[in-house]
Amino acid sequence: MEINKELVVNVFENETRVALLENKNIVELYIDRGDDSNINGNIYKGRVQRVLPGMQAAFIDVGLKQAVFIHVNDLIKRDIHDIEDDDIFNDEVEEVDEDKINYKQKKKEINKENHSIEDYIKEGQEILVQVAKSPISTKGARVTCHISLPGRYLVLMPTVDHIGISRRIEDESERERLKELILSLRKDNMGYIFRTAGEGIESENLLNEMELLSNSWEKIKERSIGASVPTLIHKDLTITLRAMRDLLTHEAKKLIIDSRSVFEIAQSFLKEIMPELNVSIEYYDDKEPIFDVYNLEGDIFRALKNKVWLKSGGYIIIEQTEALVSIDVNTGRYVGKFNFEETILKTNLEAVKEIAYQIRLRNIGGIIVIDFIDMEKQSHQEKVYNALVGQLGKDKCKTNILPMSDIGLVQMTRKRVRKSLNRMMCEPCSNCSGQAYTLSKESASYKLFREIIRQSNDFMGSKLIIKVNPELADYIHSNEMKIINGFELRYKIIIEIFPKAEFHIEEFDITESY
């Protein structure tokens, strides 16, 4: 069955949300609030603060809230032989995501090759680096000296002499054609990787993109010369344009945007960068919020809950900790119609599909441990494991899945370069000393603002009385009065916000006064 894919973009003040839909169901969500939470691809000129020989790493000041981290592997100039994923914009050394997993292996490699970070970098040295992994939780961003500039068809790697081709291009004759084509066109020893969209490309389009990427690199080098330290040298595309560049070609055929200015920018981007792309782009200007029209808000907030019910009556529990994520499968209310083993198998197989969906939607990364219901038959274990591998094969992020243990545990890793949905939208709960999560004050305020828009068609009075949690009231008065004032002008109504001590941070009450 053909999958109908769409991109839905919601723009509101300092928050932009991009949802990828498959057959009207949200499968991926990207959020940008203009802070340091999503800075992948940005290039900075920084100064080395500390060199740590014991870790073969260093910390660099690039002007962010936290110093960034670089490993010696990201300083060594070497040939790259295994970079053929689409998701390699900032990561030349293919690796498992968690430093705890690959640190020992990397240390062995460094010792074997007798490399020392002190041979490559010194304290006080100025250095050009690119963000490979945005800040996550208490960890600062991770950076690399191996710059990667992604285009629609290619990724340019100016510091590496390597030609790579996406694994998703499976035809061997096409892979050979692409390799010969780019070798005949390139005028230097810079590295290139063909993205999936490059399949079938002709020499003229390829040459145009090579020139575009090469010019971008030259401009970056020019800006870096004489630039003050620390400073931002190159900022990657906005979240909307990145989604267009990376998802429209093979993922989505339709784009809907609810901001006139962003819509016009997107139109220009399509015309200039992807003129031959046959995609529908629409401007949404109705009063009902666009995510409500597509019924996305409920799915998003359900993805923040620990418990997910299955259609059969079973359920899964997703617990996210600092080190790993555990997923537990339970039969719940499901008692089956046949024997106990068949009931367990059906629940586990149903859970596989939901687990793969939730991992992708929540953008869960790092170490993941899945506890399936114990199965006695080896054939059942293999069936569930193969189903999990198949479902996760649809995920663009790199995963590594170990065989199922005798007690039904599956250990896996998933590439993590940005915050999970939970970490992006929530913060530790002040009522339980950080043992659980609730919506952050910023997310709660935007939830309130969307409700005001939702109710705006029914406003009849002259004043809007809003009661909220005291902390949220303080936050809005201190940070979001510009939005409140905008609402007052737009809807010709006075808005007053009052604290109510017994209200939870996510609770509010909106009433009209005549």
Coordinates of C-alpha atoms in Angstrom, one line a residue:
M1 CA 0.0 0.0 0.0
E2 CA 1.3 3.4 -1.0
I3 CA 2.0 5.7 2.0
N4 CA 0.8 9.3 1.6
K5 CA 3.2 11.6 3.3
E6 CA 2.8 15.3 4.1
L7 CA 4.7 18.0 6.0
V8 CA 2.6 20.3 8.2
V9 CA 4.3 23.4 9.5
N10 CA 3.0 25.5 12.4
V11 CA 4.7 28.9 13.1
F12 CA 4.0 30.9 16.2
E13 CA 6.2 33.7 17.5
N14 CA 9.5 32.0 18.6
E15 CA 8.3 28.4 18.1
T16 CA 8.1 26.5 14.8
R17 CA 6.8 22.9 14.7
V18 CA 7.2 20.6 11.7
A19 CA 5.2 17.4 11.6
L20 CA 5.8 14.5 9.2
L21 CA 2.5 12.7 8.5
E22 CA 2.1 9.2 7.0
N23 CA -1.5 8.5 5.9
K24 CA -2.6 11.4 8.2
N25 CA -0.8 10.0 11.3
I26 CA 2.1 11.9 12.8
V27 CA 5.3 9.9 12.8
E28 CA 8.0 12.6 13.4
L29 CA 7.9 16.0 15.1
Y30 CA 10.6 18.7 14.9
I31 CA 10.5 21.7 17.2
D32 CA 12.6 24.8 17.0
R33 CA 12.4 27.6 19.6
G34 CA 15.4 29.7 18.5
D35 CA 17.6 28.5 21.3
D36 CA 20.7 26.1 21.6
S37 CA 18.6 22.9 21.6
N38 CA 18.8 22.3 17.9
I39 CA 22.1 23.7 16.5
N40 CA 23.2 20.7 14.5
G41 CA 25.2 21.7 11.4
N42 CA 26.2 25.2 12.8
I43 CA 29.8 26.1 12.3
Y44 CA 31.7 28.1 14.9
K45 CA 35.1 29.6 15.4
G46 CA 36.1 28.9 18.9
R47 CA 39.0 28.8 21.4
V48 CA 40.2 25.7 23.2
Q49 CA 39.6 26.0 26.9
R50 CA 40.9 22.7 28.3
V51 CA 42.7 19.7 26.8
L52 CA 42.1 16.4 28.7
P53 CA 44.7 13.8 27.7
G54 CA 43.1 11.2 30.0
M55 CA 39.9 11.3 27.9
Q56 CA 41.6 12.1 24.6
A57 CA 39.2 15.0 24.4
A58 CA 39.0 18.8 24.8
F59 CA 36.5 21.5 25.6
I60 CA 36.1 24.5 23.3
D61 CA 34.4 27.9 23.9
V62 CA 32.2 28.7 20.9
G63 CA 30.0 31.3 22.6
L64 CA 27.2 28.9 23.8
K65 CA 26.0 28.5 27.3
Q66 CA 28.2 25.5 27.8
A67 CA 31.6 24.7 26.3
V68 CA 31.5 22.1 23.5
F69 CA 33.2 18.7 23.5
I70 CA 35.5 17.3 20.9
H71 CA 37.2 13.9 20.8
V72 CA 40.6 13.2 19.2
N73 CA 38.9 11.1 16.5
D74 CA 37.2 14.3 15.3
L75 CA 40.5 16.0 14.9
I76 CA 42.5 13.3 13.0
K77 CA 42.5 13.6 9.2
R78 CA 41.9 10.1 7.9
D79 CA 40.2 8.2 5.1
I80 CA 36.5 7.4 5.7
H81 CA 35.2 4.0 4.5
D82 CA 31.8 3.5 6.0
I83 CA 29.7 6.7 5.6
E84 CA 26.8 5.8 3.4
D85 CA 23.8 6.7 5.5
D86 CA 21.6 9.7 4.7
D87 CA 21.9 10.9 8.2
I88 CA 25.6 11.8 8.2
F89 CA 25.5 15.6 7.9
N90 CA 27.8 16.1 10.9
D91 CA 29.2 12.7 11.8
E92 CA 32.1 11.3 9.7
V93 CA 33.0 8.6 12.1
E94 CA 30.1 6.1 12.2
E95 CA 29.5 5.1 15.8
V96 CA 27.0 4.0 18.3
D97 CA 25.4 7.0 19.9
E98 CA 26.2 6.6 23.6
D99 CA 29.7 7.6 24.6
K100 CA 29.5 5.0 27.4
I101 CA 29.3 2.3 24.7
N102 CA 32.0 3.4 22.3
Y103 CA 34.4 5.1 24.6
K104 CA 36.4 1.9 25.4
Q105 CA 36.5 0.9 21.7
K106 CA 37.6 4.4 20.7
K107 CA 40.3 4.4 23.4
K108 CA 41.7 1.1 22.0
E109 CA 41.8 2.5 18.5
I110 CA 43.6 5.6 19.7
N111 CA 46.1 3.7 21.7
K112 CA 46.7 1.2 18.8
E113 CA 47.4 4.0 16.4
N114 CA 49.4 5.9 19.0
H115 CA 47.5 9.2 18.6
S116 CA 47.5 11.8 21.3
I117 CA 45.1 14.7 21.4
E118 CA 48.0 16.9 22.6
D119 CA 49.6 16.4 19.1
Y120 CA 46.6 18.0 17.4
I121 CA 45.3 20.7 19.7
K122 CA 46.5 23.1 22.4
E123 CA 44.9 25.3 25.0
G124 CA 44.2 28.8 23.7
Q125 CA 44.2 27.7 20.1
E126 CA 41.6 29.0 17.7
I127 CA 39.7 26.3 15.8
L128 CA 36.9 25.9 13.3
V129 CA 34.3 23.3 14.4
Q130 CA 30.9 22.1 13.4
V131 CA 28.2 20.8 15.8
A132 CA 27.7 17.1 15.3
K133 CA 25.3 16.6 18.3
S134 CA 23.2 19.3 20.0
P135 CA 23.3 19.8 23.8
I136 CA 21.3 17.0 25.4
S137 CA 20.3 17.2 29.1
T138 CA 23.4 18.3 31.1
K139 CA 25.8 17.5 28.2
G140 CA 27.1 20.2 26.1
A141 CA 27.2 20.0 22.3
R142 CA 29.6 17.7 20.6
V143 CA 31.6 19.1 17.7
T144 CA 34.0 17.9 14.9
C145 CA 36.7 19.5 12.7
H146 CA 35.4 17.4 9.8
I147 CA 33.0 19.8 8.2
S148 CA 29.9 18.5 6.3
L149 CA 27.8 20.7 4.1
P150 CA 24.5 18.9 3.0
G151 CA 22.8 19.7 -0.2
R152 CA 19.8 18.1 -1.8
Y153 CA 21.8 15.4 -3.7
L154 CA 25.2 15.5 -2.0
V155 CA 27.0 16.1 1.2
L156 CA 30.3 17.9 0.8
M157 CA 33.1 17.0 3.1
P158 CA 35.9 19.4 2.3
T159 CA 38.4 17.9 4.9
V160 CA 38.1 14.3 3.7
D161 CA 39.0 12.6 0.4
H162 CA 36.2 10.1 0.1
I163 CA 33.3 9.3 -2.2
G164 CA 30.3 7.6 -0.6
I165 CA 26.9 6.5 -1.7
S166 CA 23.7 6.1 0.4
R167 CA 23.0 2.5 1.3
R168 CA 19.4 3.2 0.2
I169 CA 20.6 3.3 -3.4
E170 CA 20.8 -0.5 -3.9
D171 CA 21.3 -0.9 -7.6
E172 CA 25.0 -1.7 -8.2
S173 CA 25.1 -0.3 -11.7
E174 CA 23.7 3.0 -10.5
R175 CA 26.1 3.1 -7.6
E176 CA 29.0 2.6 -10.0
R177 CA 27.6 5.2 -12.4
L178 CA 27.3 7.8 -9.7
K179 CA 30.9 7.1 -8.4
E180 CA 32.4 7.5 -11.9
L181 CA 30.3 10.6 -12.6
I182 CA 31.5 12.5 -9.6
L183 CA 35.1 11.4 -10.0
S184 CA 35.0 12.9 -13.5
L185 CA 33.4 16.2 -12.3
R186 CA 35.3 17.0 -9.1
K187 CA 38.3 19.4 -9.5
D188 CA 39.8 18.8 -6.1
N189 CA 40.2 16.1 -3.5
M190 CA 37.2 17.1 -1.3
G191 CA 34.9 14.3 -0.3
Y192 CA 31.3 13.8 -1.4
I193 CA 28.5 11.5 -0.4
F194 CA 25.5 10.9 -2.6
R195 CA 22.2 11.1 -0.7
T196 CA 19.3 9.0 -1.7
A197 CA 17.8 11.9 -3.7
G198 CA 20.9 11.6 -6.0
E199 CA 19.7 8.4 -7.5
G200 CA 19.3 9.0 -11.3
I201 CA 20.8 12.5 -11.2
E202 CA 22.3 13.8 -14.5
S203 CA 25.7 15.5 -14.8
E204 CA 24.3 19.0 -15.2
N205 CA 22.3 19.0 -12.0
L206 CA 25.2 17.3 -10.1
L207 CA 27.7 19.9 -11.3
N208 CA 25.4 22.7 -10.2
E209 CA 25.1 21.3 -6.7
M210 CA 28.8 20.7 -6.5
E211 CA 29.5 24.3 -7.4
L212 CA 26.8 25.5 -4.9
L213 CA 28.4 23.5 -2.0
S214 CA 31.9 24.5 -3.0
N215 CA 31.0 28.2 -3.0
S216 CA 29.4 27.8 0.4
W217 CA 32.6 26.3 1.8
E218 CA 34.7 29.1 0.3
K219 CA 32.4 31.7 1.9
I220 CA 32.7 29.9 5.3
K221 CA 36.5 30.0 5.0
E222 CA 36.5 33.7 4.1
R223 CA 34.2 34.6 7.0
S224 CA 36.4 32.6 9.4
I225 CA 39.6 34.5 8.5
G226 CA 40.0 37.4 10.9
A227 CA 36.7 36.7 12.7
S228 CA 36.6 37.3 16.4
V229 CA 36.5 34.4 18.8
P230 CA 34.1 32.9 19.8
T231 CA 31.7 33.5 16.9
L232 CA 29.1 31.8 14.8
I233 CA 30.5 31.4 11.2
H234 CA 27.7 29.5 9.5
K235 CA 24.1 28.8 10.5
D236 CA 22.3 25.8 9.1
L237 CA 18.9 26.2 7.4
T238 CA 15.8 26.9 9.4
I239 CA 13.9 23.9 10.6
T240 CA 11.3 24.4 7.9
L241 CA 13.9 24.6 5.1
R242 CA 15.8 21.6 6.5
A243 CA 12.6 19.6 6.5
M244 CA 12.0 20.6 2.9
R245 CA 15.5 19.7 1.8
D246 CA 15.7 16.4 3.6
L247 CA 12.1 15.1 3.6
L248 CA 10.3 16.4 0.5
T249 CA 12.1 14.4 -2.2
H250 CA 11.5 10.8 -0.9
E251 CA 9.4 11.4 2.2
A252 CA 6.6 13.9 1.5
K253 CA 4.8 15.2 -1.6
K254 CA 2.8 17.9 0.1
L255 CA 3.7 20.9 2.3
I256 CA 1.2 23.0 4.3
I257 CA 2.4 26.1 6.2
D258 CA 0.3 28.4 8.4
S259 CA 2.6 31.5 8.1
R260 CA 2.5 33.8 5.1
S261 CA 6.1 34.9 5.5
V262 CA 7.5 31.3 5.9
F263 CA 5.3 30.1 3.0
E264 CA 6.8 32.7 0.7
I265 CA 10.3 31.8 1.9
A266 CA 9.5 28.1 1.2
Q267 CA 8.2 29.0 -2.3
S268 CA 11.4 30.8 -3.1
F269 CA 13.5 27.9 -1.7
L270 CA 11.7 25.4 -3.9
K271 CA 12.1 27.6 -6.9
E272 CA 15.8 28.3 -6.5
I273 CA 17.1 25.1 -4.9
M274 CA 14.6 22.4 -6.1
P275 CA 12.9 23.8 -9.2
E276 CA 12.3 20.4 -10.8
L277 CA 10.6 18.9 -7.7
N278 CA 7.0 18.1 -8.2
V279 CA 5.5 18.9 -4.8
S280 CA 2.4 20.6 -3.6
I281 CA 2.9 23.6 -1.3
E282 CA -0.1 25.3 0.3
Y283 CA -0.7 28.3 2.6
Y284 CA -3.1 27.6 5.4
D285 CA -5.0 30.7 6.6
D286 CA -8.1 29.5 8.4
K287 CA -8.8 30.5 12.0
E288 CA -8.7 27.0 13.5
P289 CA -5.1 26.1 14.4
I290 CA -3.5 23.9 11.8
F291 CA -2.4 21.2 14.2
D292 CA -6.0 20.9 15.4
V293 CA -7.2 20.5 11.8
Y294 CA -5.0 17.4 11.5
N295 CA -5.7 16.2 15.0
L296 CA -2.1 16.3 16.0
E297 CA -2.2 18.0 19.4
G298 CA -3.7 14.9 21.1
D299 CA -1.1 12.6 19.5
I300 CA 1.7 14.8 20.6
F301 CA 0.7 15.0 24.2
R302 CA -0.1 11.3 24.3
A303 CA 3.6 10.8 23.3
L304 CA 4.6 12.5 26.5
K305 CA 2.9 9.9 28.7
N306 CA 4.6 6.8 30.1
K307 CA 1.8 4.4 29.4
V308 CA 0.6 3.6 25.9
W309 CA -2.4 1.3 25.4
L310 CA -2.6 -1.3 22.6
K311 CA -5.8 -2.0 20.7
S312 CA -6.0 -5.5 22.1
G313 CA -6.0 -4.2 25.7
G314 CA -2.3 -4.7 26.4
Y315 CA 0.0 -1.8 27.0
I316 CA 3.6 -0.7 27.0
I317 CA 5.4 1.4 29.7
I318 CA 8.2 3.8 28.5
E319 CA 10.5 5.1 31.1
Q320 CA 13.3 7.5 30.1
T321 CA 16.3 7.9 32.4
E322 CA 19.6 9.8 32.0
A323 CA 21.5 6.7 30.9
L324 CA 18.9 4.6 29.0
V325 CA 15.3 4.1 28.1
S326 CA 13.4 1.0 29.2
I327 CA 10.2 -0.2 27.5
D328 CA 8.1 -2.8 29.2
V329 CA 5.4 -4.9 27.5
N330 CA 2.3 -6.1 29.4
T331 CA -0.8 -8.1 28.5
G332 CA -3.1 -5.7 30.5
R333 CA -6.7 -6.5 29.9
Y334 CA -6.0 -8.8 27.0
V335 CA -6.8 -12.4 27.9
G336 CA -6.8 -13.9 24.4
K337 CA -9.1 -16.5 22.7
F338 CA -6.8 -19.5 22.5
N339 CA -3.9 -20.7 24.6
F340 CA -1.6 -18.6 26.8
E341 CA 1.4 -18.8 24.4
E342 CA -0.6 -17.4 21.5
T343 CA -1.9 -14.6 23.7
I344 CA 1.6 -13.6 24.6
L345 CA 2.8 -13.8 21.0
K346 CA 0.0 -11.6 19.8
T347 CA 0.6 -9.0 22.5
N348 CA 4.3 -8.9 21.8
L349 CA 3.8 -8.6 18.0
E350 CA 1.3 -5.8 18.5
A351 CA 3.7 -4.1 20.9
V352 CA 6.5 -4.3 18.3
K353 CA 4.6 -2.0 15.9
E354 CA 3.7 0.5 18.6
I355 CA 7.2 0.5 20.1
A356 CA 8.8 1.3 16.7
Y357 CA 6.2 4.1 16.2
Q358 CA 6.8 5.6 19.6
I359 CA 10.6 5.5 19.3
R360 CA 10.4 7.4 16.1
L361 CA 7.7 9.9 17.2
R362 CA 9.4 10.6 20.6
N363 CA 12.8 10.6 19.0
I364 CA 14.2 8.3 21.6
G365 CA 17.9 7.7 21.3
G366 CA 20.9 6.2 23.0
I367 CA 20.6 2.8 24.8
I368 CA 17.1 1.2 24.7
V369 CA 16.1 -1.9 26.6
I370 CA 12.8 -3.6 25.6
D371 CA 11.3 -6.2 28.0
F372 CA 8.9 -8.3 26.0
I373 CA 6.6 -10.8 27.8
D374 CA 8.5 -14.1 28.3
M375 CA 8.0 -16.6 25.4
E376 CA 8.9 -20.3 25.9
K377 CA 9.0 -21.2 22.2
Q378 CA 12.2 -20.2 20.3
S379 CA 10.1 -19.8 17.1
H380 CA 8.0 -17.1 18.8
Q381 CA 11.1 -15.3 20.0
E382 CA 12.5 -15.2 16.5
K383 CA 9.2 -14.0 15.1
V384 CA 9.0 -11.1 17.5
Y385 CA 12.7 -10.2 17.0
N386 CA 12.4 -10.3 13.2
A387 CA 9.2 -8.2 13.4
L388 CA 11.1 -5.6 15.5
V389 CA 14.0 -5.5 13.0
G390 CA 11.6 -5.0 10.2
Q391 CA 9.7 -2.2 11.8
L392 CA 12.8 -0.3 12.9
G393 CA 14.1 -0.7 9.3
K394 CA 11.7 2.0 8.3
D395 CA 13.4 4.5 10.6
K396 CA 15.9 6.8 9.0
C397 CA 18.0 7.0 12.2
K398 CA 20.6 4.3 12.5
T399 CA 19.7 1.5 14.9
N400 CA 21.8 -1.4 16.2
I401 CA 19.7 -4.3 17.6
L402 CA 21.1 -7.2 19.6
P403 CA 19.5 -10.7 19.6
M404 CA 16.7 -11.3 22.1
S405 CA 17.9 -12.9 25.4
D406 CA 16.3 -16.0 26.9
I407 CA 14.2 -13.9 29.2
G408 CA 12.8 -11.7 26.4
L409 CA 15.1 -8.7 26.7
V410 CA 16.2 -6.8 23.5
Q411 CA 19.0 -4.3 23.8
M412 CA 19.4 -1.8 21.1
T413 CA 20.8 1.7 20.4
R414 CA 19.5 4.4 18.2
K415 CA 21.4 7.4 16.9
R416 CA 20.8 10.5 19.0
V417 CA 21.8 14.0 17.8
R418 CA 19.0 16.1 19.3
K419 CA 16.7 16.1 22.3
S420 CA 13.9 13.6 22.6
L421 CA 10.3 14.9 22.5
N422 CA 10.1 14.5 26.2
R423 CA 13.3 16.4 26.9
M424 CA 12.3 19.2 24.4
M425 CA 8.8 19.8 25.8
C426 CA 9.0 18.9 29.5
E427 CA 11.1 19.8 32.5
P428 CA 11.5 18.1 36.0
C429 CA 8.4 18.4 38.1
S430 CA 8.9 20.7 41.1
N431 CA 6.2 18.9 43.0
C432 CA 8.0 15.6 43.1
S433 CA 11.7 16.7 43.3
G434 CA 12.4 15.9 39.7
Q435 CA 11.3 12.2 39.9
A436 CA 8.9 12.8 37.0
Y437 CA 8.2 15.4 34.2
T438 CA 5.6 17.9 33.5
L439 CA 5.2 20.5 30.8
S440 CA 7.8 23.3 31.0
K441 CA 6.4 26.8 31.7
E442 CA 7.2 27.7 28.1
S443 CA 5.3 24.7 26.7
A444 CA 2.4 25.3 29.0
S445 CA 2.2 29.0 28.0
Y446 CA 2.1 28.1 24.3
K447 CA -0.6 25.5 25.1
L448 CA -2.6 28.3 26.7
F449 CA -2.1 30.6 23.8
R450 CA -3.3 28.0 21.3
E451 CA -6.4 27.5 23.4
I452 CA -7.1 31.3 23.3
I453 CA -6.8 31.1 19.5
R454 CA -9.1 28.1 19.5
Q455 CA -11.8 30.0 21.4
S456 CA -11.4 33.3 19.7
N457 CA -14.3 32.8 17.3
D458 CA -16.7 32.7 20.2
F459 CA -15.5 35.8 22.1
M460 CA -18.4 38.1 22.9
G461 CA -17.3 40.0 26.0
S462 CA -14.9 42.9 26.5
K463 CA -12.6 41.1 28.9
L464 CA -10.9 37.7 29.1
I465 CA -10.1 36.4 32.6
I466 CA -7.4 33.7 32.6
K467 CA -6.6 31.8 35.8
V468 CA -3.3 29.8 35.8
N469 CA -0.7 28.3 38.1
P470 CA 1.2 31.1 40.0
E471 CA 4.5 30.1 38.4
L472 CA 3.0 30.2 34.9
A473 CA 1.4 33.6 35.7
D474 CA 4.8 35.0 36.6
Y475 CA 6.4 33.4 33.5
I476 CA 3.8 35.0 31.2
H477 CA 4.1 38.4 32.9
S478 CA 7.9 38.3 32.6
N479 CA 8.4 36.8 29.2
E480 CA 5.2 36.6 27.0
M481 CA 3.4 39.9 27.4
K482 CA 4.2 40.7 23.8
I483 CA 2.0 37.8 22.8
I484 CA -0.8 38.8 25.2
N485 CA -0.7 42.4 23.9
G486 CA -0.9 41.0 20.4
F487 CA -4.0 39.0 21.3
E488 CA -5.7 42.1 22.8
L489 CA -5.1 44.1 19.6
R490 CA -6.2 41.2 17.3
Y491 CA -9.4 40.3 19.2
K492 CA -10.2 43.7 20.6
I493 CA -10.4 42.4 24.1
I494 CA -8.7 43.0 27.5
I495 CA -6.8 40.0 28.8
E496 CA -6.1 39.7 32.6
I497 CA -4.1 36.8 34.0
F498 CA -4.5 35.8 37.6
P499 CA -2.6 33.2 39.7
K500 CA -4.5 30.4 41.3
A501 CA -2.5 28.5 43.8
E502 CA -4.3 25.1 43.5
F503 CA -3.8 24.9 39.8
H504 CA -1.3 22.5 38.3
I505 CA 1.3 24.1 35.8
E506 CA -0.7 22.6 32.9
E507 CA -4.1 23.7 34.2
F508 CA -5.9 26.9 33.3
D509 CA -9.4 28.4 33.2
I510 CA -10.6 31.0 30.6
T511 CA -13.8 33.0 31.2
E512 CA -15.2 36.1 29.6
S513 CA -16.4 39.2 31.4
Y514 CA -19.1 41.4 29.8

